[in-house]
Amino acid sequence: MHRPAPPDCTPENLAFDAALAQVLGALSPLPRHHTLALEQALGRVLAQPLVAGMDLQPWPNSAMDGYAFAAADADTAHAAGLQLAGTALAGHPFTGTLGRGQCVRILTGAILPAGADTVAMQEHVTVHDGRVRLQRPVPPGANVRAPGEDVRAGQTVLPAGSRLGPPQIALAASLGVRTVTVGARPRVALFTSGDELTPLGEPLGAGAIYDSNRYLLRALLQELGAEVVDLGIVADDPAAVRAAFAAAREGADVVVSSGGVSVGDADYVRDVFAEFGAIHFWRIAMKPGRPLAFGRLGDTWFFGLPGNPVSTAVTFHEFVRPALRRLEGEAPTPALRLELPLLEPLRKAPGRLDFQRGIVAPGADGRLGVRSAGAQGSHVMSSLAAANCLLVLPADAGDLPAGAVVTVELLPWPGTPRAGA
Ligand code: AMP
Ligand code: MG
């Protein structure tokens, strides 16, 4: 049976790019912010720019183990040599001032003594009887890290919307920043729907399957650091779906469901949602994942993902992931896509934009290429587990020969080798 689409939705088969733009255009960062100690902030998104309160480097210091001297003494340094006046270690400055014809033994990271402006590497000098002679020319200012060379006080080093990885954390720490203000992680209510779904730990009845999407979605959400509210399995019954939405909207920023958004007799999720809220679209011209409902219910966003596990994973990856990142306040960046040659011929039916599971690997010549990860049915989990990328194949493409250049999006989780492959 085909039921008509809800009246408030966009036309069928919205183009992928248009759908993604609609999602990202509709969402804005959550207004909740937290101030965290820097050591708690890995993976979080800055809600305010990080502005340098000091120069980096703070002092002129040596980039090498060697000898610090004044460039004006270079001729003496080559001819008679310079008199060794003391030592500067990292954290233990040379406290005097260099006189003419003098140098100081200096180690990496030590502040340059007053009167010195150049460092000769220790490999480029000889030392005899307290005199240090240059063995080769050293340009003025060599091997000195200048104050503010990396960052100047007052400079914005990380704009709001930056996600904090280890290098960003280290940059903040080098500027003495102890706390950062970050966006809240979205609270996501999750349910799966289908009368065939069985919780793990129970025997499977005839025609039943395990509710793998619950684990898939939980894992995908955990990986993004979302707060997950798991509402369990919801029966193919409008009253049950209504109850699930009523529970889901309690305090959730986003509701994610799987299953029941297609046009089958038992697909109630989209229609029931439309009783409460507005569906922005529900069909996208992509494979897998054509039925994907996106809507809004008050302050809560709704993603009704298709039930086939690979469709669930791909639509989550392409739509829910960027949406959650946006809600957390991350500045939107387009997915990083690479162009790689096919290592083997590839099958593709013309008609829809196709996200095929692939494996990026070196070919026989040692150069990087990409091949199919195996069978591409939207129920085939093993090829999803084997994949480390998605091949993004345009709608009009048909079968492709080995060597054809295709667009590839790396997946953020590791592909596991298949037995026998
Ligand atoms: P649906 O989108 O409800 O029409 O489901 C499409 C296909 O996905 C059917 O074969 C379902 O049995 C399967 N499916 C739906 N939900 C899940 C789930 N939570 N875990 C695993 N497979 C599912
Ligand atoms: Mg179903």
Coordinates of C-alpha atoms and ligand atoms in Angstrom, one line a residue:
M1 CA 0.0 0.0 0.0
H2 CA 1.3 3.5 -0.8
R3 CA 0.1 6.2 1.6
P4 CA 0.4 9.8 0.4
A5 CA 3.2 11.9 1.7
P6 CA 2.4 14.3 4.6
P7 CA 1.2 17.6 3.2
D8 CA 4.0 19.8 4.7
C9 CA 7.0 18.0 3.2
T10 CA 9.2 19.0 0.3
P11 CA 9.0 17.1 -3.0
E12 CA 10.2 13.5 -3.1
N13 CA 13.7 12.7 -3.9
L14 CA 15.3 15.9 -2.8
A15 CA 18.9 16.2 -4.0
F16 CA 21.5 15.1 -1.4
D17 CA 23.4 18.4 -1.4
A18 CA 20.1 20.4 -1.1
A19 CA 19.0 18.2 1.8
L20 CA 22.3 18.6 3.7
A21 CA 22.2 22.3 3.1
Q22 CA 18.7 22.4 4.4
V23 CA 19.7 20.5 7.6
L24 CA 22.8 22.6 8.3
G25 CA 20.9 25.8 7.4
A26 CA 18.1 25.0 9.8
L27 CA 20.3 24.2 12.8
S28 CA 22.2 26.6 15.0
P29 CA 24.5 26.0 17.9
L30 CA 22.9 25.1 21.2
P31 CA 22.9 28.1 23.6
R32 CA 24.3 26.0 26.5
H33 CA 28.0 26.5 27.3
H34 CA 30.3 25.0 29.8
T35 CA 33.7 26.1 31.2
L36 CA 36.0 23.2 31.5
A37 CA 39.6 22.7 32.8
L38 CA 41.8 22.3 29.8
E39 CA 42.6 18.7 30.6
Q40 CA 38.8 17.9 30.4
A41 CA 38.4 19.6 27.0
L42 CA 39.7 17.1 24.5
G43 CA 37.2 16.8 21.6
R44 CA 35.1 19.7 22.7
V45 CA 34.2 22.8 20.6
L46 CA 35.2 26.3 21.6
A47 CA 32.2 28.6 22.2
Q48 CA 34.5 31.6 22.4
P49 CA 37.7 32.4 20.5
L50 CA 41.0 31.7 22.2
V51 CA 42.9 34.9 22.3
A52 CA 46.6 34.9 23.2
G53 CA 47.3 36.7 26.4
M54 CA 51.1 36.6 25.8
D55 CA 53.7 36.3 23.1
L56 CA 54.8 32.8 22.0
Q57 CA 57.8 32.3 22.4
P58 CA 57.7 34.6 25.4
W59 CA 61.5 35.1 25.4
P60 CA 64.2 35.0 22.7
N61 CA 65.7 31.6 23.2
S62 CA 68.0 29.1 21.6
A63 CA 66.8 26.6 19.0
M64 CA 70.0 24.5 19.4
D65 CA 72.7 23.3 21.8
G66 CA 75.6 25.6 21.0
Y67 CA 77.2 29.0 21.8
A68 CA 75.4 32.3 22.0
F69 CA 77.3 35.5 20.8
A70 CA 76.8 38.9 19.2
A71 CA 76.8 38.8 15.4
A72 CA 79.1 41.9 15.6
D73 CA 81.8 39.6 17.0
A74 CA 81.6 37.1 14.1
D75 CA 85.0 38.1 12.7
T76 CA 86.7 37.6 16.1
A77 CA 84.8 34.3 16.5
H78 CA 86.4 33.0 13.3
A79 CA 89.9 34.4 13.9
A80 CA 91.0 34.4 17.6
G81 CA 87.8 32.9 19.0
L82 CA 85.5 34.1 21.8
Q83 CA 86.0 33.9 25.5
L84 CA 83.6 31.5 27.2
A85 CA 81.8 33.6 29.9
G86 CA 79.3 31.1 31.3
T87 CA 76.4 28.8 30.7
A88 CA 72.7 29.2 30.0
L89 CA 70.4 26.2 30.5
A90 CA 66.6 26.0 29.9
G91 CA 65.1 27.4 33.1
H92 CA 68.6 28.6 34.3
P93 CA 69.4 31.9 32.5
F94 CA 73.0 33.3 32.3
T95 CA 72.5 36.3 34.5
G96 CA 75.4 38.5 33.3
T97 CA 75.7 40.6 30.2
L98 CA 78.0 39.5 27.4
G99 CA 81.0 41.8 26.8
R100 CA 82.7 42.2 23.5
G101 CA 84.6 39.1 22.4
Q102 CA 82.6 36.8 24.7
C103 CA 80.2 33.9 24.3
V104 CA 78.0 31.7 26.5
R105 CA 77.5 28.0 26.3
I106 CA 73.7 27.7 25.6
L107 CA 71.3 24.7 25.5
T108 CA 68.1 24.4 23.6
G109 CA 65.3 26.5 25.1
A110 CA 67.6 28.6 27.3
I111 CA 66.9 32.4 27.2
L112 CA 69.4 34.3 25.1
P113 CA 71.8 36.3 27.3
A114 CA 71.7 40.1 27.1
G115 CA 74.2 41.1 24.5
A116 CA 73.8 38.0 22.4
D117 CA 71.7 37.7 19.2
T118 CA 73.1 34.6 17.4
V119 CA 73.7 30.9 18.3
A120 CA 76.3 28.7 16.6
M121 CA 75.5 25.0 16.7
Q122 CA 78.0 23.1 18.9
E123 CA 78.9 21.0 15.8
H124 CA 80.2 24.1 14.1
V125 CA 82.7 25.3 16.7
T126 CA 85.9 24.1 18.4
V127 CA 86.7 24.8 22.0
H128 CA 90.2 25.1 23.3
D129 CA 91.4 26.6 26.6
G130 CA 88.2 28.5 27.2
R131 CA 88.1 29.9 23.6
V132 CA 85.4 29.1 21.2
R133 CA 86.1 29.4 17.5
L134 CA 83.6 29.3 14.7
Q135 CA 84.5 26.7 12.0
R136 CA 82.0 28.0 9.4
P137 CA 80.0 31.2 8.8
V138 CA 76.9 31.7 11.0
P139 CA 74.3 34.3 9.8
P140 CA 73.3 37.0 12.2
G141 CA 70.3 35.8 14.3
A142 CA 70.8 32.1 13.4
N143 CA 69.2 29.5 15.7
V144 CA 67.3 32.0 17.8
R145 CA 63.6 31.7 18.4
A146 CA 62.2 35.3 18.4
P147 CA 59.6 36.5 20.9
G148 CA 56.1 36.4 19.3
E149 CA 57.5 34.4 16.3
D150 CA 54.8 31.8 16.7
V151 CA 51.9 33.8 18.2
R152 CA 51.6 37.5 19.2
A153 CA 49.8 38.7 22.3
G154 CA 46.2 39.7 21.4
Q155 CA 46.1 37.4 18.4
T156 CA 43.1 35.1 18.0
V157 CA 44.8 31.7 17.8
L158 CA 41.6 29.5 17.6
P159 CA 38.3 31.0 16.4
A160 CA 35.0 30.0 18.1
G161 CA 33.8 26.8 16.6
S162 CA 37.2 25.1 16.6
R163 CA 37.3 21.5 17.8
L164 CA 40.0 20.9 20.4
G165 CA 42.3 18.0 19.4
P166 CA 45.6 17.4 21.1
P167 CA 47.5 20.1 19.1
Q168 CA 44.9 22.8 20.0
I169 CA 45.0 21.7 23.7
A170 CA 48.8 22.1 23.6
L171 CA 48.5 25.5 21.9
A172 CA 46.2 26.7 24.6
A173 CA 48.5 25.3 27.3
S174 CA 51.5 27.0 25.8
L175 CA 49.7 30.3 26.3
G176 CA 49.0 29.5 29.9
V177 CA 45.2 29.0 29.4
R178 CA 43.8 26.8 32.2
T179 CA 40.1 26.8 31.3
V180 CA 38.1 27.0 28.1
T181 CA 34.4 27.7 27.3
V182 CA 32.9 25.0 25.1
G183 CA 29.5 24.2 23.5
A184 CA 27.2 21.7 25.2
R185 CA 27.1 18.2 23.7
P186 CA 23.7 17.5 22.2
R187 CA 21.3 15.3 24.2
V188 CA 20.0 12.7 21.8
A189 CA 17.0 10.4 22.4
L190 CA 17.1 7.2 20.4
F191 CA 14.6 4.6 19.6
T192 CA 14.4 1.8 17.1
S193 CA 11.1 0.6 15.6
G194 CA 9.9 -2.7 14.3
D195 CA 7.9 -5.7 15.5
E196 CA 10.7 -8.0 14.4
L197 CA 13.3 -6.4 16.6
T198 CA 14.6 -8.5 19.5
P199 CA 16.8 -7.3 22.4
L200 CA 20.2 -9.1 22.7
G201 CA 20.0 -11.9 25.2
E202 CA 16.6 -13.2 24.1
P203 CA 16.2 -16.1 21.6
L204 CA 15.1 -15.1 18.1
G205 CA 11.5 -16.1 17.2
A206 CA 10.7 -17.0 13.6
G207 CA 11.2 -13.9 11.4
A208 CA 12.8 -11.9 14.1
I209 CA 16.2 -10.2 14.1
Y210 CA 18.4 -8.7 16.7
D211 CA 18.1 -5.0 17.2
S212 CA 21.5 -4.2 15.8
N213 CA 20.7 -0.6 15.0
R214 CA 20.4 0.3 18.7
Y215 CA 24.0 -0.7 19.1
L216 CA 25.1 1.0 15.8
L217 CA 23.4 4.2 16.7
R218 CA 24.5 4.2 20.3
A219 CA 28.1 3.6 19.2
L220 CA 27.9 6.4 16.5
L221 CA 26.5 8.8 19.1
Q222 CA 29.0 7.8 21.8
E223 CA 31.8 8.3 19.3
L224 CA 30.6 11.9 18.9
G225 CA 30.3 12.4 22.6
A226 CA 26.5 12.9 22.6
E227 CA 24.5 12.3 25.7
V228 CA 22.3 9.4 24.8
V229 CA 18.8 8.7 26.2
D230 CA 17.9 5.2 25.0
L231 CA 14.1 4.7 24.7
G232 CA 14.3 1.1 23.5
I233 CA 12.4 -0.8 20.9
V234 CA 9.1 0.7 19.7
A235 CA 6.4 -1.6 18.2
D236 CA 4.9 -1.0 14.7
D237 CA 1.9 0.6 16.3
P238 CA 0.9 4.3 16.1
A239 CA 0.1 4.5 19.8
A240 CA 3.5 3.1 20.7
V241 CA 5.2 5.5 18.3
R242 CA 3.2 8.4 19.8
A243 CA 4.3 7.5 23.3
A244 CA 8.0 7.2 22.1
F245 CA 7.9 10.8 20.7
A246 CA 6.2 12.1 23.8
A247 CA 9.1 10.6 25.9
A248 CA 11.8 11.6 23.4
R249 CA 11.1 15.3 23.3
E250 CA 11.5 15.6 27.1
G251 CA 14.7 17.4 27.3
A252 CA 16.3 16.0 24.1
D253 CA 17.9 18.3 21.5
V254 CA 17.6 15.6 18.9
V255 CA 15.5 12.5 18.4
V256 CA 17.0 9.8 16.2
S257 CA 15.0 6.8 15.2
S258 CA 15.6 3.9 12.9
G259 CA 13.0 2.1 10.8
G260 CA 9.4 2.8 10.0
V261 CA 9.9 5.8 7.7
S262 CA 9.3 4.2 4.4
V263 CA 6.0 3.6 2.7
G264 CA 5.1 0.1 3.9
D265 CA 1.9 -0.7 5.8
A266 CA 3.8 -0.9 9.1
D267 CA 5.7 2.4 8.7
Y268 CA 4.2 4.8 11.2
V269 CA 7.2 6.8 12.4
R270 CA 7.0 9.6 9.9
D271 CA 3.2 10.0 9.9
V272 CA 3.1 10.0 13.7
F273 CA 5.8 12.6 13.9
A274 CA 3.9 14.8 11.4
E275 CA 1.0 14.8 13.9
F276 CA 3.3 16.6 16.4
G277 CA 5.8 18.5 14.4
A278 CA 6.8 19.7 10.9
I279 CA 8.6 17.3 8.5
H280 CA 11.0 19.3 6.4
F281 CA 11.7 16.5 4.0
W282 CA 11.6 12.7 4.0
R283 CA 12.9 11.4 0.8
I284 CA 16.4 11.9 -0.7
A285 CA 17.8 11.0 -4.0
M286 CA 20.6 8.8 -2.6
K287 CA 21.4 5.2 -2.2
P288 CA 21.3 3.8 0.4
G289 CA 19.0 5.8 2.5
R290 CA 16.2 7.1 0.3
P291 CA 13.6 7.4 3.1
L292 CA 15.2 9.8 5.6
A293 CA 12.8 12.1 7.5
F294 CA 14.1 15.4 8.9
G295 CA 11.8 17.6 11.0
R296 CA 11.3 19.8 14.0
L297 CA 9.2 19.5 17.0
G298 CA 9.5 22.7 19.2
D299 CA 13.1 22.9 20.1
T300 CA 13.8 19.3 19.2
W301 CA 15.1 18.1 15.9
F302 CA 14.1 14.8 14.4
F303 CA 16.0 12.4 12.2
G304 CA 14.0 9.4 11.2
L305 CA 16.6 7.1 9.6
P306 CA 15.8 4.1 7.5
G307 CA 15.8 0.7 9.1
N308 CA 18.3 -1.1 6.9
P309 CA 21.5 -1.1 8.9
V310 CA 23.8 0.2 6.2
S311 CA 21.2 2.9 5.3
T312 CA 21.1 3.8 9.0
A313 CA 24.9 4.1 9.2
V314 CA 25.3 6.0 5.9
T315 CA 22.5 8.5 6.6
F316 CA 23.7 9.0 10.1
H317 CA 27.2 9.6 8.8
E318 CA 26.1 12.0 6.1
F319 CA 23.4 13.9 7.9
V320 CA 23.2 13.3 11.7
R321 CA 26.9 13.6 12.3
P322 CA 27.3 17.1 10.7
A323 CA 24.1 18.1 12.4
L324 CA 25.3 17.2 15.8
R325 CA 28.6 18.9 15.2
R326 CA 26.8 22.0 14.2
L327 CA 24.6 21.9 17.4
E328 CA 27.8 21.6 19.4
G329 CA 28.9 24.8 17.8
E330 CA 31.6 23.5 15.4
A331 CA 32.1 25.6 12.3
P332 CA 30.8 23.7 9.3
T333 CA 33.4 22.2 7.0
P334 CA 32.5 20.2 3.9
A335 CA 33.4 16.5 4.1
L336 CA 37.0 15.9 3.0
R337 CA 36.8 14.1 -0.3
L338 CA 39.7 12.5 -2.3
E339 CA 39.9 11.5 -5.9
L340 CA 41.4 8.0 -6.3
P341 CA 41.7 5.4 -9.1
L342 CA 39.6 2.2 -8.9
L343 CA 41.8 -0.8 -8.3
E344 CA 39.1 -3.1 -9.8
P345 CA 36.0 -2.6 -12.0
L346 CA 33.0 -1.4 -10.1
R347 CA 29.3 -2.1 -10.5
K348 CA 26.9 0.8 -10.3
A349 CA 23.3 1.3 -11.5
P350 CA 22.7 4.7 -13.0
G351 CA 19.9 6.7 -11.4
R352 CA 20.8 7.8 -7.9
L353 CA 23.8 9.2 -6.1
D354 CA 25.4 6.1 -4.6
F355 CA 27.4 5.8 -1.4
Q356 CA 29.2 2.5 -1.8
R357 CA 31.3 0.9 0.9
G358 CA 35.0 0.8 -0.2
I359 CA 38.5 0.1 0.9
V360 CA 41.3 2.5 0.3
A361 CA 44.5 0.5 -0.1
P362 CA 47.7 0.5 -2.1
G363 CA 47.4 -1.2 -5.5
A364 CA 49.9 -3.6 -7.2
D365 CA 52.1 -0.6 -8.1
G366 CA 52.1 0.6 -4.4
R367 CA 50.0 3.7 -5.2
L368 CA 46.8 4.4 -3.3
G369 CA 43.6 3.3 -4.9
V370 CA 40.1 2.2 -3.9
R371 CA 38.0 -0.9 -4.4
S372 CA 34.6 -2.2 -3.4
A373 CA 34.4 -3.6 0.2
G374 CA 32.0 -6.3 -1.1
A375 CA 28.3 -6.8 -1.6
Q376 CA 26.4 -3.5 -1.5
G377 CA 22.9 -4.5 -0.3
S378 CA 21.7 -2.1 2.3
H379 CA 21.3 -5.1 4.8
V380 CA 25.0 -6.3 4.3
M381 CA 26.8 -5.5 7.5
S382 CA 30.0 -7.4 6.8
S383 CA 31.0 -5.1 3.9
L384 CA 30.3 -2.1 6.2
A385 CA 32.6 -3.6 8.8
A386 CA 35.3 -4.2 6.1
A387 CA 35.0 -0.6 4.6
N388 CA 37.3 2.3 5.5
C389 CA 35.6 4.7 3.1
L390 CA 32.5 5.5 1.1
L391 CA 32.8 5.9 -2.7
V392 CA 30.6 8.8 -3.7
L393 CA 29.3 7.9 -7.2
P394 CA 27.2 10.5 -9.1
A395 CA 23.7 9.6 -10.1
D396 CA 24.4 9.3 -13.8
A397 CA 27.4 7.0 -13.4
G398 CA 27.0 3.4 -14.5
D399 CA 29.5 0.5 -14.2
L400 CA 33.1 1.8 -14.0
P401 CA 36.3 0.2 -15.3
A402 CA 39.5 -0.3 -13.2
G403 CA 41.6 2.9 -13.3
A404 CA 38.5 5.2 -13.4
V405 CA 39.0 8.1 -10.9
V406 CA 36.3 8.2 -8.3
T407 CA 35.4 10.4 -5.3
V408 CA 36.1 8.9 -1.9
E409 CA 35.2 10.0 1.6
L410 CA 37.2 8.3 4.4
L411 CA 35.2 6.9 7.2
P412 CA 36.2 7.8 10.8
W413 CA 36.4 4.2 12.0
P414 CA 38.7 1.4 11.0
G415 CA 37.7 -1.1 8.4
T416 CA 38.4 -4.7 9.6
P417 CA 39.9 -7.1 7.1
R418 CA 37.5 -9.7 5.9
A419 CA 38.3 -13.4 6.5
G420 CA 40.0 -14.8 3.5
A421 CA 40.4 -11.4 1.9
Ligands
AMP1 P1 12.1 -0.4 7.8 O1 12.9 0.8 7.5 O2 11.4 -0.4 9.1 O3 11.2 -0.7 6.6 O4 13.1 -1.6 7.9 C1 14.0 -1.9 6.8 C2 14.8 -3.2 7.1 O5 15.7 -2.9 8.1 C3 14.0 -4.4 7.5 O6 14.6 -5.5 6.9 C4 14.1 -4.4 9.0 O7 14.0 -5.7 9.6 C5 15.5 -3.9 9.1 N1 15.6 -3.2 10.4 C6 14.8 -2.3 10.9 N2 15.2 -1.8 12.1 C7 16.3 -2.5 12.4 C8 17.1 -2.6 13.6 N3 16.9 -1.8 14.7 N4 18.2 -3.4 13.6 C9 18.4 -4.2 12.5 N5 17.7 -4.2 11.4 C10 16.6 -3.4 11.4
MG2 MG 10.0 -1.8 9.9

